Every structure is written in C-alpha cells, then in structure tokens.
C-alpha positions as a printed NumPy array, in Angstrom:
array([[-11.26 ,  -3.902,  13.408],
       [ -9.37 ,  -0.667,  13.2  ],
       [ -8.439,   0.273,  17.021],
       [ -6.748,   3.277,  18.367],
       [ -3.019,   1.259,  18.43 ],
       [ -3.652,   0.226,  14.815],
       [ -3.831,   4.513,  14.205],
       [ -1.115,   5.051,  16.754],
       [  1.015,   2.465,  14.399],
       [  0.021,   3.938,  11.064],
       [  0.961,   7.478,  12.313],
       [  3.887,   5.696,  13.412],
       [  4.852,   4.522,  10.162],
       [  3.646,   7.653,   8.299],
       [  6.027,   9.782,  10.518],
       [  9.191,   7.321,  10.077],
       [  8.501,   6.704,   6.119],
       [  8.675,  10.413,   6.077],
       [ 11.968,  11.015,   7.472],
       [ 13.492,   8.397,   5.58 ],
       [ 12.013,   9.898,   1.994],
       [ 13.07 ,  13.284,   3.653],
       [ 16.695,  12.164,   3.785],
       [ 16.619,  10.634,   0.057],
       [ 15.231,  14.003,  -0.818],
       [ 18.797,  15.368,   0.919],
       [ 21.097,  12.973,  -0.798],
       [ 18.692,  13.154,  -3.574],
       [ 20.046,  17.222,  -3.782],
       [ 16.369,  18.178,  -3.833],
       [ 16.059,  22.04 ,  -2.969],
       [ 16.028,  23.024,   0.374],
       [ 12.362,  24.056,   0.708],
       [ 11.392,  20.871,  -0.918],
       [ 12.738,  18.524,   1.542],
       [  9.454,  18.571,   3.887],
       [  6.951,  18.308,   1.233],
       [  8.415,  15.393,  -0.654],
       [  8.742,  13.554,   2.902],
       [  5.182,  14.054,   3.124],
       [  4.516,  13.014,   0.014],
       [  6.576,   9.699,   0.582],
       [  4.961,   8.905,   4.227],
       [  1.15 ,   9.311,   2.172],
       [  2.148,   7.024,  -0.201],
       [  3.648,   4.492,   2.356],
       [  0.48 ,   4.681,   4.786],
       [ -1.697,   4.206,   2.01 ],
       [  0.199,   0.838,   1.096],
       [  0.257,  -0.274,   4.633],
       [ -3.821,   0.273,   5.441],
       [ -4.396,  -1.415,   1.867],
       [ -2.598,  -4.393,   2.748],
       [ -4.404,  -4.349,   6.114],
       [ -7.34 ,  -4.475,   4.478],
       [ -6.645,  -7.678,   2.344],
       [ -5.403,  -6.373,  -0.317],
       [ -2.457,  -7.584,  -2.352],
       [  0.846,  -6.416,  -1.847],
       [  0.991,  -5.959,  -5.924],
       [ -2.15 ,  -3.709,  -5.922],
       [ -1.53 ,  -1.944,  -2.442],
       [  1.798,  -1.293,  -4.483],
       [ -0.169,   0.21 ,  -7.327],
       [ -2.61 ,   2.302,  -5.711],
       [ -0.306,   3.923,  -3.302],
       [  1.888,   5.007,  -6.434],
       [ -1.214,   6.461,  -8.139],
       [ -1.881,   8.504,  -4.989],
       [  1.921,   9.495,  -4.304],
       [  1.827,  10.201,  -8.035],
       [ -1.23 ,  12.862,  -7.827],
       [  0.446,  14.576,  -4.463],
       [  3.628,  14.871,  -6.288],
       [  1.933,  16.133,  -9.303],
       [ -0.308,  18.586,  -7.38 ],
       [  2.523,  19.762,  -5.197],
       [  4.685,  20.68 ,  -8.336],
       [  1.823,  22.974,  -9.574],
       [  1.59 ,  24.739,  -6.319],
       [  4.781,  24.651,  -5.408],
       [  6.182,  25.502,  -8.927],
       [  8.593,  22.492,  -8.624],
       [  9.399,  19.303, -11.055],
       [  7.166,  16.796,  -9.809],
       [ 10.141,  14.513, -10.081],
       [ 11.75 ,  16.19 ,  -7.221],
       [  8.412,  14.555,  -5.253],
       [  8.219,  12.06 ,  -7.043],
       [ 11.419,  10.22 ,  -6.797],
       [ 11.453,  10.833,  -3.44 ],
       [  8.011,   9.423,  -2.277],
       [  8.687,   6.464,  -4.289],
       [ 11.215,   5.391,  -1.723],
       [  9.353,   3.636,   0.699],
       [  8.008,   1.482,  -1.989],
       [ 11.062,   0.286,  -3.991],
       [ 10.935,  -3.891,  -3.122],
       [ 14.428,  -3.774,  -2.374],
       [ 13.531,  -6.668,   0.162],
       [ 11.886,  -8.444,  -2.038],
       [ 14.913,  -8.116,  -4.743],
       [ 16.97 ,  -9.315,  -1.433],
       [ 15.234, -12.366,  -0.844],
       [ 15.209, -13.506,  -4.641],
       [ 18.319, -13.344,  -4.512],
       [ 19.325, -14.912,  -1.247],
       [ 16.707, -17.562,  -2.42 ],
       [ 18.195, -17.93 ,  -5.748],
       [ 22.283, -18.619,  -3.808],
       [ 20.996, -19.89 ,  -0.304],
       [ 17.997, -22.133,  -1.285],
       [ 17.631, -25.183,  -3.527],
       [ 13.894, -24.682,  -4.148],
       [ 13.633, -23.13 ,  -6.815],
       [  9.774, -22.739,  -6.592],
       [ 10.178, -20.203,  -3.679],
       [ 12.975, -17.827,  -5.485],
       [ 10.73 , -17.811,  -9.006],
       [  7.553, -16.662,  -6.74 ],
       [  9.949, -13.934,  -4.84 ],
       [ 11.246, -13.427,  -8.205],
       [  7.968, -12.732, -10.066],
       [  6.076, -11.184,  -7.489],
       [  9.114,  -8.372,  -7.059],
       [  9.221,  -7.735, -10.694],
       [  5.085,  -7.346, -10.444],
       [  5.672,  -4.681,  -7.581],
       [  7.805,  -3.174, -10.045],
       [  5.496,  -2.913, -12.947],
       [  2.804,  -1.908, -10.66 ],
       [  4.68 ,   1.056,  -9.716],
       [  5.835,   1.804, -12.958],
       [  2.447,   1.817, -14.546],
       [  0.746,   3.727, -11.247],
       [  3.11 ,   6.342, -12.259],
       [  3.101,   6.902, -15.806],
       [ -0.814,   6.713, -15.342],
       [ -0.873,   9.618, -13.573],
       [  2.184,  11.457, -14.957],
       [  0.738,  11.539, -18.912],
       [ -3.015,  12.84 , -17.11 ],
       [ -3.345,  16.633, -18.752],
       [ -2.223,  19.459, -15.945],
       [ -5.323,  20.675, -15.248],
       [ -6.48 ,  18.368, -13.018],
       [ -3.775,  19.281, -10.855],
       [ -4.181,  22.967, -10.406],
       [ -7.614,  24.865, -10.193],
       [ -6.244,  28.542, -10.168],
       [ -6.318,  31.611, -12.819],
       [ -5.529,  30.759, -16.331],
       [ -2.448,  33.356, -16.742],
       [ -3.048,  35.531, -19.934]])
C-alpha cells in the first residue's frame, strides 16, 4: 500500500539522486546551464527504479526500464535544450551504475569461500549492466522525431 511516508521517501530519494547526478554533471564538465536538467534527469530515472522494485519487480528489469525512461528525458531534453543528449545522459545514468553490486562480487570473490554467492553477485551485476546498456541503445537509435514535435525548419 503506497502511504504518504512511502511518497515523502521517494521525493526523498528523487531530491538526493539528483544532487548527486548534479555533481557528476560538475566533474563531468557538463555546461553550466545543463547542470539542473541532467540532475533531474538522473533523480527520474532513479525514482522510477526504486517504485519498480517496490512494486515486485526485479532489480534487472527495474534497471532496464528506468534506463529507457532516463534515456527518452535525456533524448527529449537535448532537442529542446539544443544539447548532446550525452551530456544527460551520462549523467542520469549515475544513480544506476551497480557499483555495489561490482563491490560485493568482489569482496565475495576475496572474503568468501562460497563460491555460489559471488557467481550470483557476479551474474546478476553483469545483467544490470546489459540491461542498461540495451535500455539505452534502444532508445538512442529511435528516429528524432519522436523527441521533438515543433516546426520542421526549411
């Protein structure tokens, strides 16, 4: 049941995953005026992962869909913004990244003699992986004009 703390934590999270994908933006060297959009587009991305996984879903596919829909904001924004969409894109992707799950393969893989538990923290980080790599290259080879209704320039 969604309740008025679950919001209060997702707006939570969207605000904080936003900062931090507004400071990669700044060591990223993104443009000045770019800085705020591409946190936004990062905190979208993240609070779409987090209310999928609420919802039961997978960490793999929660991983996938949010990347589609940071994807589309990043591509949209670069139309209206007139702006590489990489400049939102690697950015937004941020929050995302399974640098803890690359952590605990391989603090399973030197700490742990079971090596069940660091091929299953092994596999599912490289599926994460994929999963983002394919939710964005779906939406990155989509034709531009699904990004940007306005006047055909002649």
């Amino acid at each position: 049941m969604i309740t008025v703390s679950l919001i209060f934590q997702w707006i939570i999270a969207f605000i904080v995953s936003s900062i931090a994908s507004c400071a990669f933006a700044v060591i990223f060297h993104s443009p000045r005026n770019q800085i705020i959009p591409a946190g936004i587009v990062g905190g979208v991305g993240w609070v779409v992962y987090i209310i999928l996984g609420y919802f039961g879903i997978g960490v793999v596919w929660s991983s996938f869909y949010a990347t589609l829909t940071l994807a589309y904001f990043a591509r949209t924004l670069s139309f209206v913004r007139k702006c590489p969409a990489t400049v939102f894109l690697v950015t937004g992707i941020f929050p995302l990244v399974p640098g803890l799950g690359i952590y605990n393969t391989g603090y399973s893989l030197f700490m742990n003699s079971n090596s069940g538990t660091t091929l299953h923290l092994g596999l599912q980080t490289v599926e994460v992986a994929v999963a983002i790599a394919l939710g964005m290259g779906l939406v990155l080879t989509l034709p531009g004009v699904l990004f940007y209704k306005g006047k055909k320039k002649t």
